[in-house]
XYZ file of C-alpha atoms in Angstrom:
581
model
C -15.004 -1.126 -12.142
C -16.131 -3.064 -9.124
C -18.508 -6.604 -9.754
C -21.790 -5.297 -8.003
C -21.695 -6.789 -3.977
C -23.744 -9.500 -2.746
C -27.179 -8.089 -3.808
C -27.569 -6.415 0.010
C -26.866 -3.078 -1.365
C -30.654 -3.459 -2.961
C -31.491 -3.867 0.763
C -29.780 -0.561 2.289
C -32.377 1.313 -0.457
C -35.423 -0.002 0.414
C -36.485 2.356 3.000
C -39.507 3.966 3.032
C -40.327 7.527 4.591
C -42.818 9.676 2.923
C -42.790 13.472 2.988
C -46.217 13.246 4.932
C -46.916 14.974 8.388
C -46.683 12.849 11.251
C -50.063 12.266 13.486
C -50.610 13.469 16.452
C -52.738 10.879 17.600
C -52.594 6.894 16.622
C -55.632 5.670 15.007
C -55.946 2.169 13.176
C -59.463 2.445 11.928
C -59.593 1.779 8.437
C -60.380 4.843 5.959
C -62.228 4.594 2.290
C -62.051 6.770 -0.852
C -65.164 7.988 -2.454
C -65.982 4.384 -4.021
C -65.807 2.754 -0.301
C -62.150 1.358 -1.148
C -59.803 1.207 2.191
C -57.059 3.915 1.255
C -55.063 3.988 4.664
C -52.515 1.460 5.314
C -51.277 2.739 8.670
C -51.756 6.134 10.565
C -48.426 6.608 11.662
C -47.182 6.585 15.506
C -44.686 9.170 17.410
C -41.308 8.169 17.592
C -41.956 6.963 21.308
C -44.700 5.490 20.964
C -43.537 2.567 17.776
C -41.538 0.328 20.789
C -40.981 -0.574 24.084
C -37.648 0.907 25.316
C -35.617 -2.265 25.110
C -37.645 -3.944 22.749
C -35.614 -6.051 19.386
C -36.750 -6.434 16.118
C -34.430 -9.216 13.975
C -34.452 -9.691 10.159
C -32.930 -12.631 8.445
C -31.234 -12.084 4.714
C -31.305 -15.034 2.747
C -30.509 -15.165 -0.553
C -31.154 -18.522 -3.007
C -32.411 -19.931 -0.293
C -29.373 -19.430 2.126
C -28.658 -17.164 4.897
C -26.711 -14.647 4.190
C -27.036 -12.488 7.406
C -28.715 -11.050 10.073
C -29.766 -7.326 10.846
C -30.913 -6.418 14.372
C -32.761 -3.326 15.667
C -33.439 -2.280 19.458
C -35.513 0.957 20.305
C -32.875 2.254 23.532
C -35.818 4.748 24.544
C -35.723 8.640 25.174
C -32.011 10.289 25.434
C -31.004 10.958 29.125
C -31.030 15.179 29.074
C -32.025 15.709 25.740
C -36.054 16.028 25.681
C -37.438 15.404 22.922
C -34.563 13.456 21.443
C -34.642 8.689 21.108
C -32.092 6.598 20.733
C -31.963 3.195 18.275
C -29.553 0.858 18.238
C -28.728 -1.606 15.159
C -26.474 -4.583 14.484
C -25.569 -6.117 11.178
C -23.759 -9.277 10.473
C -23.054 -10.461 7.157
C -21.734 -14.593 6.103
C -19.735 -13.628 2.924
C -19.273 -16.942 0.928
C -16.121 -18.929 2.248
C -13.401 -20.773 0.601
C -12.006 -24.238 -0.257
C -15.135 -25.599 2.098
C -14.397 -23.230 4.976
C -16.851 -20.857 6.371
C -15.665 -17.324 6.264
C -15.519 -15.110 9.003
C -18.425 -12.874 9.181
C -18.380 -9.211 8.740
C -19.991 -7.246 11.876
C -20.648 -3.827 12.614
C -23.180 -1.390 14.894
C -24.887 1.695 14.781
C -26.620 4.306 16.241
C -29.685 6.978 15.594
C -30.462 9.937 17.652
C -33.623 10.961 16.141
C -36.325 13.821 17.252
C -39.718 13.667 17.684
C -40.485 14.379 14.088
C -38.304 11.399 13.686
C -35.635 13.279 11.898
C -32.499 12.875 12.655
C -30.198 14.616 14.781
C -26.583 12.365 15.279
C -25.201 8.776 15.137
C -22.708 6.689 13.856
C -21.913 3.217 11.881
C -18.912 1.470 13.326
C -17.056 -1.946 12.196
C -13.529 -3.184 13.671
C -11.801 -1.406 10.551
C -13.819 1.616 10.018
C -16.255 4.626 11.937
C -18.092 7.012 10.381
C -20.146 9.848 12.614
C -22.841 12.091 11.424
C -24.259 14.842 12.863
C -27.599 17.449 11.221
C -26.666 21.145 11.254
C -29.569 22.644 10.069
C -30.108 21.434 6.328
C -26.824 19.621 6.167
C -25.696 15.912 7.270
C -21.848 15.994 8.460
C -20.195 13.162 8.053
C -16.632 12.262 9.622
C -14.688 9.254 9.182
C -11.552 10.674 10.820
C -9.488 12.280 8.033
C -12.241 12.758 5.491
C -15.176 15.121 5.836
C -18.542 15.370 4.177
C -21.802 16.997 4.044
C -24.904 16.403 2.793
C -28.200 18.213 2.023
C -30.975 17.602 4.340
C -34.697 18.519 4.555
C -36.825 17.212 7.271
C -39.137 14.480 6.537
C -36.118 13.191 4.187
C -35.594 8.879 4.522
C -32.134 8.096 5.573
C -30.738 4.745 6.112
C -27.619 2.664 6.845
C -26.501 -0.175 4.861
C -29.040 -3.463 5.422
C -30.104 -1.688 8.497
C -33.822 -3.033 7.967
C -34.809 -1.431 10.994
C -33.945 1.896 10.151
C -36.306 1.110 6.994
C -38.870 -0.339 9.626
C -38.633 3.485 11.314
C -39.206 5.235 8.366
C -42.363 3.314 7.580
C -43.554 3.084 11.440
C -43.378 6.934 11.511
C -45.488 8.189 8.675
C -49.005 7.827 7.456
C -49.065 5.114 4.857
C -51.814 5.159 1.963
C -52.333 3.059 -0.985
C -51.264 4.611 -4.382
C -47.913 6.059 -5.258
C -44.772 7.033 -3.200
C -41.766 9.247 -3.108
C -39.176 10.530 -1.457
C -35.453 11.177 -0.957
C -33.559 8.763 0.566
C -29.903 9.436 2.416
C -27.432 6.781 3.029
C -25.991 7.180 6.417
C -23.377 5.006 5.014
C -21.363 7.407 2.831
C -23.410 6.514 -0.877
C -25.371 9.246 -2.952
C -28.754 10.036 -1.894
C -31.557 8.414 -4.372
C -34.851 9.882 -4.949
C -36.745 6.564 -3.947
C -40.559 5.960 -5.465
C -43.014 2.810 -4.838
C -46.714 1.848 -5.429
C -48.349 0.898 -2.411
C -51.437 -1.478 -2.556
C -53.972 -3.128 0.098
C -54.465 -6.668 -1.020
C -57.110 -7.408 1.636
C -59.636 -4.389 2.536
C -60.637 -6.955 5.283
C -56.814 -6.263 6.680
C -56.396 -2.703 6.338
C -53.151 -3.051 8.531
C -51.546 -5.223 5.794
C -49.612 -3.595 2.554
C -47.409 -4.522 0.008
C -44.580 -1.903 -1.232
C -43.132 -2.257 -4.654
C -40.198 -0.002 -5.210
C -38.445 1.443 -7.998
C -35.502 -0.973 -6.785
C -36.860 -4.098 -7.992
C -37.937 -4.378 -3.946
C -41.412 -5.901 -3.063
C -41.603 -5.362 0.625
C -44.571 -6.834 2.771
C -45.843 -4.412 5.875
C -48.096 -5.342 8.887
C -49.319 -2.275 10.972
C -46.425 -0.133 9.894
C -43.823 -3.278 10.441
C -42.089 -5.537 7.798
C -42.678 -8.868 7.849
C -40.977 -9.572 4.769
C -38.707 -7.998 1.970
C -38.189 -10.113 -1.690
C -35.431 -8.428 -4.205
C -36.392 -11.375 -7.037
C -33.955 -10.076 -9.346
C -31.013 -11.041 -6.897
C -32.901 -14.059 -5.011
C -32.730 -12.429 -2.154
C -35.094 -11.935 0.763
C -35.309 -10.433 4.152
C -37.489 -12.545 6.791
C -38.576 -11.795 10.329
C -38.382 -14.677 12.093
C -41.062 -15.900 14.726
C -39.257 -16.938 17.739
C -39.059 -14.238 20.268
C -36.208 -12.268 19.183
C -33.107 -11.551 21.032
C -30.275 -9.121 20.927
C -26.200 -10.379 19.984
C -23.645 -10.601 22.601
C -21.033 -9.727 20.481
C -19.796 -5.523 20.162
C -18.187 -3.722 17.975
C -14.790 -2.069 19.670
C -14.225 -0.040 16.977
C -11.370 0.656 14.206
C -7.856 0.354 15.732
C -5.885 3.386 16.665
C -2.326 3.055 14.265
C 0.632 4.682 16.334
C 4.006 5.224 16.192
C 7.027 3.990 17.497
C 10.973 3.423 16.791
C 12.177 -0.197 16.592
C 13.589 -1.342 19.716
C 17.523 -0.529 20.191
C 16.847 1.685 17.246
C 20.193 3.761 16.999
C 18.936 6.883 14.704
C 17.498 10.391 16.167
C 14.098 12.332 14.864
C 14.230 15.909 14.052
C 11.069 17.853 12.671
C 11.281 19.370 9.412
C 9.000 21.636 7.026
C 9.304 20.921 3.002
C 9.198 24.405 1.749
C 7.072 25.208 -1.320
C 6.415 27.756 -3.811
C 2.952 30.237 -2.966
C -0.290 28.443 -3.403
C 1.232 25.214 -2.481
C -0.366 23.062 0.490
C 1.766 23.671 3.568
C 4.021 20.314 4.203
C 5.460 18.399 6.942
C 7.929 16.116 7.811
C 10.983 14.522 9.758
C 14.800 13.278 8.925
C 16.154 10.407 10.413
C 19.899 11.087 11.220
C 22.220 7.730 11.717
C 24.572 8.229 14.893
C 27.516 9.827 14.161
C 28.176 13.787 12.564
C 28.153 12.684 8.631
C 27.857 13.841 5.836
C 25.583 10.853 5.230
C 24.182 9.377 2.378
C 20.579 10.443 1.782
C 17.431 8.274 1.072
C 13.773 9.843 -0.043
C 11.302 6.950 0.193
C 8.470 8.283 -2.662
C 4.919 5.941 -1.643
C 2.593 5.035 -4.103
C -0.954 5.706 -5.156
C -2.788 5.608 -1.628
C -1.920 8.867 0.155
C -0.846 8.272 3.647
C 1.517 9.930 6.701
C 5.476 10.100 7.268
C 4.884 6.708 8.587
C 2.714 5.020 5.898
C -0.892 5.076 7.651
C -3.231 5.420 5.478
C -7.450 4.870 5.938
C -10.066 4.828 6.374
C -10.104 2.391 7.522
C -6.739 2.517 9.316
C -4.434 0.481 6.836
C -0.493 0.296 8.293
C 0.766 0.272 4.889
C 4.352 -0.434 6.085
C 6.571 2.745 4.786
C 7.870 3.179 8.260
C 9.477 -0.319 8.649
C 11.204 0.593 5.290
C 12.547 4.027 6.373
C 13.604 2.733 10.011
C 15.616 0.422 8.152
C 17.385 2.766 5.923
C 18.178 5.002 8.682
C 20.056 2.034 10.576
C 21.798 1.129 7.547
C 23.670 4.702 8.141
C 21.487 7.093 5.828
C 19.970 10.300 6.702
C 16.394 9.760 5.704
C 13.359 11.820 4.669
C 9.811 11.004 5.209
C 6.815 13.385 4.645
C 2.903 13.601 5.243
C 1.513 13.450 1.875
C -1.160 16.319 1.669
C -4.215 16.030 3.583
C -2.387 13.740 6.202
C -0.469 13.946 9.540
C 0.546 17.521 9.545
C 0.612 18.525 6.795
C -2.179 20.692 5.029
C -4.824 19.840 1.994
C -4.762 19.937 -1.468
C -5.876 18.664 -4.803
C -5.418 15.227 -5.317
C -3.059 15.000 -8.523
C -0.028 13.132 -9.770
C 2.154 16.556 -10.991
C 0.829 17.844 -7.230
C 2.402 14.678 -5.858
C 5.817 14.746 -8.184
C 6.052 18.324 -6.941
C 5.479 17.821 -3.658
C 8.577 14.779 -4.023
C 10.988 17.916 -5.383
C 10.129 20.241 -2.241
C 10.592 16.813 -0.407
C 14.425 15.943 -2.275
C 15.511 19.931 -2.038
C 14.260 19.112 1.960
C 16.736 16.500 2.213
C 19.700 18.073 -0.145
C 20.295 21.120 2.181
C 19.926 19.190 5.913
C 23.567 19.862 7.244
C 24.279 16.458 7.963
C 24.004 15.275 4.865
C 25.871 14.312 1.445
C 23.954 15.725 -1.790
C 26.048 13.896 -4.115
C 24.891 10.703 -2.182
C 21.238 10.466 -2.925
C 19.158 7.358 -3.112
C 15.776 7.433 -4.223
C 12.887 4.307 -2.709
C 9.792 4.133 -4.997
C 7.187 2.021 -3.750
C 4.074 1.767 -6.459
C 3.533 4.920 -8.986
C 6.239 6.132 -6.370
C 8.838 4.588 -8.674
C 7.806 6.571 -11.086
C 8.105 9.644 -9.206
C 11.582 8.407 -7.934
C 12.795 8.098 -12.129
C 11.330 11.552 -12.800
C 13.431 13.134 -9.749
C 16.848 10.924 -10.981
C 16.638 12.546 -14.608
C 16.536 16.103 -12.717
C 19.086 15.588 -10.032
C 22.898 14.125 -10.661
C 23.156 13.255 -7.354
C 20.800 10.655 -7.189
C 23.170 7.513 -7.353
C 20.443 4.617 -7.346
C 16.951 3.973 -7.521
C 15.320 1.429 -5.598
C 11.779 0.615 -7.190
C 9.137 -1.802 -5.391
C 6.310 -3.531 -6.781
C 6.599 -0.204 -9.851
C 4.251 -0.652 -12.616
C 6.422 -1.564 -16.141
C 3.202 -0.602 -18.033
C 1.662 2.659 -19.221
C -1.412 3.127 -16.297
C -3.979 2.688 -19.153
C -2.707 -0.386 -19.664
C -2.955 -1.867 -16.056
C -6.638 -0.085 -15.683
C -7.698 -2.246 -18.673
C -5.952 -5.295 -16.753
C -7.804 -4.581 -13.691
C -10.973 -4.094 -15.390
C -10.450 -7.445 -17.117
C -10.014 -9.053 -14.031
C -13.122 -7.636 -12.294
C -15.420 -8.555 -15.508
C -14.845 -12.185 -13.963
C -16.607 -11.816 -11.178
C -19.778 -10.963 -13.401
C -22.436 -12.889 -14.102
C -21.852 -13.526 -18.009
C -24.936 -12.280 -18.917
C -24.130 -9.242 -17.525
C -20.419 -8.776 -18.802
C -20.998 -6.744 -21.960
C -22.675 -4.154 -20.141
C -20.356 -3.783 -17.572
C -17.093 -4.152 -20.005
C -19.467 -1.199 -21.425
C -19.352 1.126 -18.491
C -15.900 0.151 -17.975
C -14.685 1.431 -21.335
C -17.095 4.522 -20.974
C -15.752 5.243 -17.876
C -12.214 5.031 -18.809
C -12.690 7.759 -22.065
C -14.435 9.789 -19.217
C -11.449 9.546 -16.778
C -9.099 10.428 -20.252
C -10.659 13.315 -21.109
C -12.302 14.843 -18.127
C -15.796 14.926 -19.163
C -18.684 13.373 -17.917
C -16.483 11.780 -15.103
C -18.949 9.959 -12.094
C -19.206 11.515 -9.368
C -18.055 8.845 -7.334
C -14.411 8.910 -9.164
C -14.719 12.690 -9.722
C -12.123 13.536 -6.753
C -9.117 11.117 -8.526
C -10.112 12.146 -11.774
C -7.587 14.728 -11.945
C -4.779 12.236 -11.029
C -5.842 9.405 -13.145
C -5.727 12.076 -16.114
C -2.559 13.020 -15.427
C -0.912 9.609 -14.764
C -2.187 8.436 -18.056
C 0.189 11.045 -19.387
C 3.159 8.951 -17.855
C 5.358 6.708 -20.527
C 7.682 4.500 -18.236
C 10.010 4.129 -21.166
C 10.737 7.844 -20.995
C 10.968 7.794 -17.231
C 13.959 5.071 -17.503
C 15.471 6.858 -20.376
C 15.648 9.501 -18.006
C 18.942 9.071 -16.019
C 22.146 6.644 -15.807
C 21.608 5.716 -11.985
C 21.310 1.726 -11.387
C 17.955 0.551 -10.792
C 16.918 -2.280 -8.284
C 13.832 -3.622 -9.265
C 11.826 -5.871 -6.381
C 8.812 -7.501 -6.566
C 6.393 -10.010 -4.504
C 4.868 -12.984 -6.351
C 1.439 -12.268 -4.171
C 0.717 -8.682 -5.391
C -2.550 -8.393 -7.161
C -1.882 -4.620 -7.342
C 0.768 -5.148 -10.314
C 1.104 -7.930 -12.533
C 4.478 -9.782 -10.960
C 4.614 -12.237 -14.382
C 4.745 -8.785 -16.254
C 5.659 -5.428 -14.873
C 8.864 -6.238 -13.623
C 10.096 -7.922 -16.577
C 8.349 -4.400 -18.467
C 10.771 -2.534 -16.556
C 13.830 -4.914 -17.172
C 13.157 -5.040 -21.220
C 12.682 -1.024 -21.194
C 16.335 -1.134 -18.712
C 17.935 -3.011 -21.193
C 16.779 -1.157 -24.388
C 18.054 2.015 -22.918
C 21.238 0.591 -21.601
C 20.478 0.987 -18.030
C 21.422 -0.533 -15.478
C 19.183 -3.237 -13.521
C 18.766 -6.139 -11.404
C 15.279 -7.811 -10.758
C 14.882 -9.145 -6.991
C 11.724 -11.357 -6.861
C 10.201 -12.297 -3.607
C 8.433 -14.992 -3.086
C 5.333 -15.227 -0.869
C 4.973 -11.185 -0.601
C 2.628 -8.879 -1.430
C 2.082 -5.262 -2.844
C 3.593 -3.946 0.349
C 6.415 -6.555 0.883
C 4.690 -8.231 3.576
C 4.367 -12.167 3.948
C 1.494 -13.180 2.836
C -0.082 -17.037 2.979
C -3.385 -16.522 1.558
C -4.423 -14.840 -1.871
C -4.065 -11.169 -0.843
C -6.544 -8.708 -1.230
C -7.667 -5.206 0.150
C -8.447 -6.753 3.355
C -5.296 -8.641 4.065
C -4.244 -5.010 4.216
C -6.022 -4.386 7.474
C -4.164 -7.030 9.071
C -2.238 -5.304 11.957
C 0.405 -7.913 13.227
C 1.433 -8.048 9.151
C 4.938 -6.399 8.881
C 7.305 -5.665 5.780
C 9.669 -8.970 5.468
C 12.837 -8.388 7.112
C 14.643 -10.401 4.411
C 13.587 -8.226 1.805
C 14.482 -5.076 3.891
C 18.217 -6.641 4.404
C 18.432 -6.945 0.732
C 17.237 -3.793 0.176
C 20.019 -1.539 2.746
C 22.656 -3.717 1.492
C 22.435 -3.119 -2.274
C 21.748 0.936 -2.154
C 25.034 1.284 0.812
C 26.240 -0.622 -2.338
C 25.603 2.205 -4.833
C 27.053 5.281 -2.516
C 30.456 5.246 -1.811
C 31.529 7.555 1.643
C 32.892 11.412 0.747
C 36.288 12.742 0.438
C 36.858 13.847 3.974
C 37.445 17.523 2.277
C 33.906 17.003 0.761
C 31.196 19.635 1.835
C 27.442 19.309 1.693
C 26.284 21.278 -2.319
C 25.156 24.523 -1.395
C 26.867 25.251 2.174
C-alpha cells in the first residue's frame, strides 16, 4: 500500500459547489431568517461575470510552516466561436522535500476548463512533462483519455469537479453558487483520474456585520475561510497544512508545460537485421495479437530468441505509460538480433497493435505460447534452437514455456523474483509502512493485510486495484521452485544492485539455492550500479528515474548477455530442417 502523499490530496477535495440554481442577477445585500439572523453568505455570480478576462488569482500551500507550493488560476474569458462557453486556466507547482541538503526539483503541471454558463463543464485537460489526461462531458458522462487508457464518469449538472490542488477550480465552484449558512452537500469529481466523493460541510457567518465573510468546515478535516464568494484562506490542521492568498498583486508563471514526450522508434545505427510484420495466432475468444521478427543477415536457420517482459504491460518495443516510460525491451531485442538470432517481439494486449483483453497472468503465459509457436514456424528459423529472455515475472513465464518445449536450450532471466509473489507483496508493504508516521503504522499494516486476503480470494477487492485483481490472484498461484523444476535448460540469472523492484541481496540467490536443489544448471551475473531495467543508475532509483529518457539498458550487460545464450545454441546440421516444414 502506498504512505498517504504530502497532505495536498486533502486540498484537491475541498471544493465546494452546491446543487443550488445559479442567479440570474448579482445581489450582495444581506438576507435574515425569521429570528433576523443573516442566512446568505454570497448570491452567486454568472460564470462571466466572477473575473476580469485576464485576471490571476495565486494560492500559497504551506505546510508546518513551510511552503510547499503554489497554485495559480487565470479567468482566459469567453471561448472564441463557442457562445456561451469560458475558458480558465490553472498552474500548479509543487517543492517535494529534497535530499542530502539539496532542494528538489519541483513538480509542475497546467490545466484547462471549458465551462458553460451554468458553470458546468464541457472539456479540458491536466498536463505535466510526463503525463496528459483530456476530458470531455457527453451528456451525463465525463470521458477521460490519457492516451492508451479510457474512462468515463457519471455526471449531473450542478455536480463539483476539481483537479488536484487546483484551488481555483474550488474558488469557481464557490464563486458560482448561492452560499447560505447551515449544512452542505454535494458530489464532487476529480478531474484528475480519483473516485468521485460525496463532499458535505457546515457553513457559518461569524460576523452578521460581514455578511460577505464565511467559514466552511468540511467533512475532510478542511476549514476553509471565504470573502464574497473568494478564499482567502484554507487550514487542513490534521496535516499542518494551509493554503494562503497572498497580498501582493498577483502575477502569472513564465514557465509552460510542453507536455509528455512522444516515445518512438528506431533501429540502432548500422543495425544489420531486417523487420518483417507478424500476427501471433490464437485460439477463438482470444484478443487479436501483433508483432514483428527480427531476421539476422544471412538465409539461416537461425537460432531463435522470445524476450517475455514483466509485470508492466507495454509494446514490441517496451513503451509502456502513462506516462510514457521507455522501459528498455527494445535495446535488449536489437541486441539479440545482431548477435545472429531471429527474434520475436509482441504488443502485449491493449498496446501497439494489438487488441484488448483482461488483464491476467494465465492470459499473459498464453499469450507467450501463441508468441513461441509465432517464432517456431517462421521459415528462417531453427526450432531446436530456442532461447527464452525473461525480464521480471517474465522469467517466470520464460520457465513455464522451457518445461513445455524441448527446444528451448537456455533461459536468460533478469532481475526474476526467487520468491513466491506473496512473499515480495509483504516485502513491499514492509517497506512502505516506513514511510508512516508511527502512530499511524498499525492501521495501515491493517489495511495492508486486509487488502492482501482481499486480492487472495477475490472478494471485497478496492476498486482502485479491482482491474489487477485477477492477475495478482493468479500469480499468487505461482511456486518458483516448481517453475525451475520444470526443465533441464541452463539458466543465466542477472541482476542490478539498484533495483528496488526485487530484493538483489535475496531473489537471485532464491533462484540459485532452488537451481541447485533441483540440479539445474545456473550462473548468477550481478551488476553493479543497475537498476530493475538494467540501466545505469547513480541515484537511489525509483518510479521516476523511470521517466528518464536519455537512460538506456547498459551495453556491458547486453554484451554479456548475447555472448552467453550464442553460448548455449550450437549452429544446425546443414541437413537440418526447421520442426514442422
Amino acid at each position: 500500500m502506498r504512505p498517504r502523499p504530502l497532505a495536498l490530496a486533502a486540498l484537491a477535495l475541498s471544493l465546494a459547489s452546491a446543487c443550488l440554481k445559479i442567479p440570474t442577477e448579482e445581489s450582495k445585500s444581506p438576507e435574515t431568517g425569521s429570528e433576523g439572523q443573516v442566512t446568505l453568505a454570497w448570491p452567486g455570480a454568472a460564470v462571466d461575470k466572477l473575473y476580469r478576462p485576464g485576471e490571476v488569482r495565486v494560492y500559497t500551500m504551506m505546510q508546518a510552516g513551510k511552503p510547499i507550493g503554489t497554485s495559480w488560476g487565470r479567468y482566459e474569458g469567453p471561448v472564441d466561436g463557442e457562445p456561451g462557453h469560458f475558458r480558465f486556466a490553472t498552474r500548479i507547482e509543487l517543492r517535494p522535500p529534497g535530499r542530502d541538503g539539496k532542494p528538489a526539483e519541483p513538480l509542475r503541471s497546467s490545466g484547462e476548463i471549458v465551462v458553460d454558463a451554468r458553470g458546468d463543464l464541457v472539456r479540458g485537460f491536466e498536463r505535466s512533462n510526463a503525463a496528459e489526461l483530456t476530458f470531455e462531458r457527453k451528456g451525463d458522462a465525463i470521458h477521460f483519455s490519457s492516451g492508451r487508457e479510457r474512462d468515463e464518469i457519471t455526471y449531473r449538472s450542478g455536480d463539483a469537479f476539481m483537479a488536484f490542488s487546483a484551488i481555483f477550480h474550488e474558488e469557481l465552484m464557490f464563486g458560482l453558487r448561492r452560499l447560505e449558512a447551515g449544512e452542505l452537500a454535494w458530489r464532487l469529481v476529480s478531474l484528475s483520474g480519483s473516485m468521485p466523493t460525496e463532499w458535505t460541510a457546515t457553513l457559518t457567518i461569524p460576523d452578521p456585520a460581514a455578511p460577505g465573510r464565511a467559514t466552511v468546515k468540511t467533512n475532510l478535516g478542511e476549514t476553509i475561510e471565504l470573502r464574497d464568494g473568494r478564499i482567502e484562506k484554507i487550514q487542513i490542521e490534521a496535516d499542518d497544512v494551509e493554503v494562503q492568498v497572498p497580498v501582493q498583486p498577483p502575477t502569472w508563471p513564465e514557465w509552460a508545460i510542453a507536455g509528455p514526450p512522444v516515445l518512438k522508434y528506431s533501429p540502432p545505427p548500422g543495425a544489420k537485421f531486417t523487420r518483417r510484420e507478424v500476427e501471433l495466432p490464437g485460439r477463438p475468444g482470444e484478443p487479436a495479437l501483433a508483432g514483428e521478427v527480427l531476421l539476422p543477415p544471412g538465409n539461416g536457420p537461425f537460432p531463435g530468441a522470445l524476450l517475455l517482459p514483466g509485470t508492466g504491460q507495454q509494446d514490441r518495443f517496451g513503451f509502456a505509460g502513462p506516462p510514457p516510460v521507455d522501459l528498455g525491451s527494445h535495446s535488449i531485442t536489437d541486441a539479440l538480433a545482431e548477435a545472429g538470432f531471429a527474434v520475436l517481439r509482441f504488443d502485449e494486449r491493449g498496446f501497439g497493435s494489438s487488441a484488448e483483453g483482461p488483464v491476467s497472468y494465465l492470459g499473459q503465459l498464453e499469450d507467450a505460447r501463441r508468441a513461441l509457436r509465432t517464432l517456431l514456424v517462421q521459415d528462417e528459423v531453427d526450432p531446436d534452437r530456442i532461447v527464452l529472455v525473461g525480464h521480471g515475472e517474465g522469467g517466470w513465464k520464460a520457465l513455464a514455456l522451457a518445461a513445455e518445449d524441448p527446444g528451448v536450450k537456455a533461459v536468460a532471466l533478469l532481475a526474476t523474483p526467487g520468491r513466491p509473489y506473496e512473499q515480495i507483496l509483504r516485502s513491499q508493504g514492509e517497506a512502505a509502512l516506513q514511510a508512516v508516521p508511527p502512530q499511524l503504522r498499525d492501521d495501515a499494516k491493517k489495511t495492508q493485510e486486509k487488502t492482501l486476503q482481499a486480492l487472495k480470494t477475490g472478494h471485497n477487492v478496492p476498486p482502485e486495484l479491482a482491474a489487477q485483481a485477477l492477475w495478482v490472484r493468479e500469480i499468487l498461484q505461482v511456486s518458483p521452485e516448481a517453475l525451475i523444476a520444470g526443465s533441464e535448460a541452463p539458466l543465466w540469472i542477472a541482476q542490478g544492485n539498484k533495483d528496488f523492484e526485487v530484493d538483489p541481496g535475496r531473489d537471485p540467490q532464491e533462484l540459485m539455492k532452488l537451481a541447485k536443489r533441483r540440479k539445474r544448471k545456473a550462473e548468477l551475473r550481478p551488476f553493479a550500479d543497475l537498476d530493475h531495467l538494467f540501466k545505469p543508475e547513480p541515484e537511489n532509483s525509483n518510479p521516476a528515474r523511470y521517466l528518464d529518457a536519455a537512460r538506456t539498458v547498459d551495453h556491458a550487460f547486453l554484451g554479456q548477455l548475447t555472448t552467453w545464450l550464442q553460448g548455449q545454441v550450437k549452429p544446425a546440421p546443414a541437413s537440418a530442417k526447421p520442426r514442422g516444414k
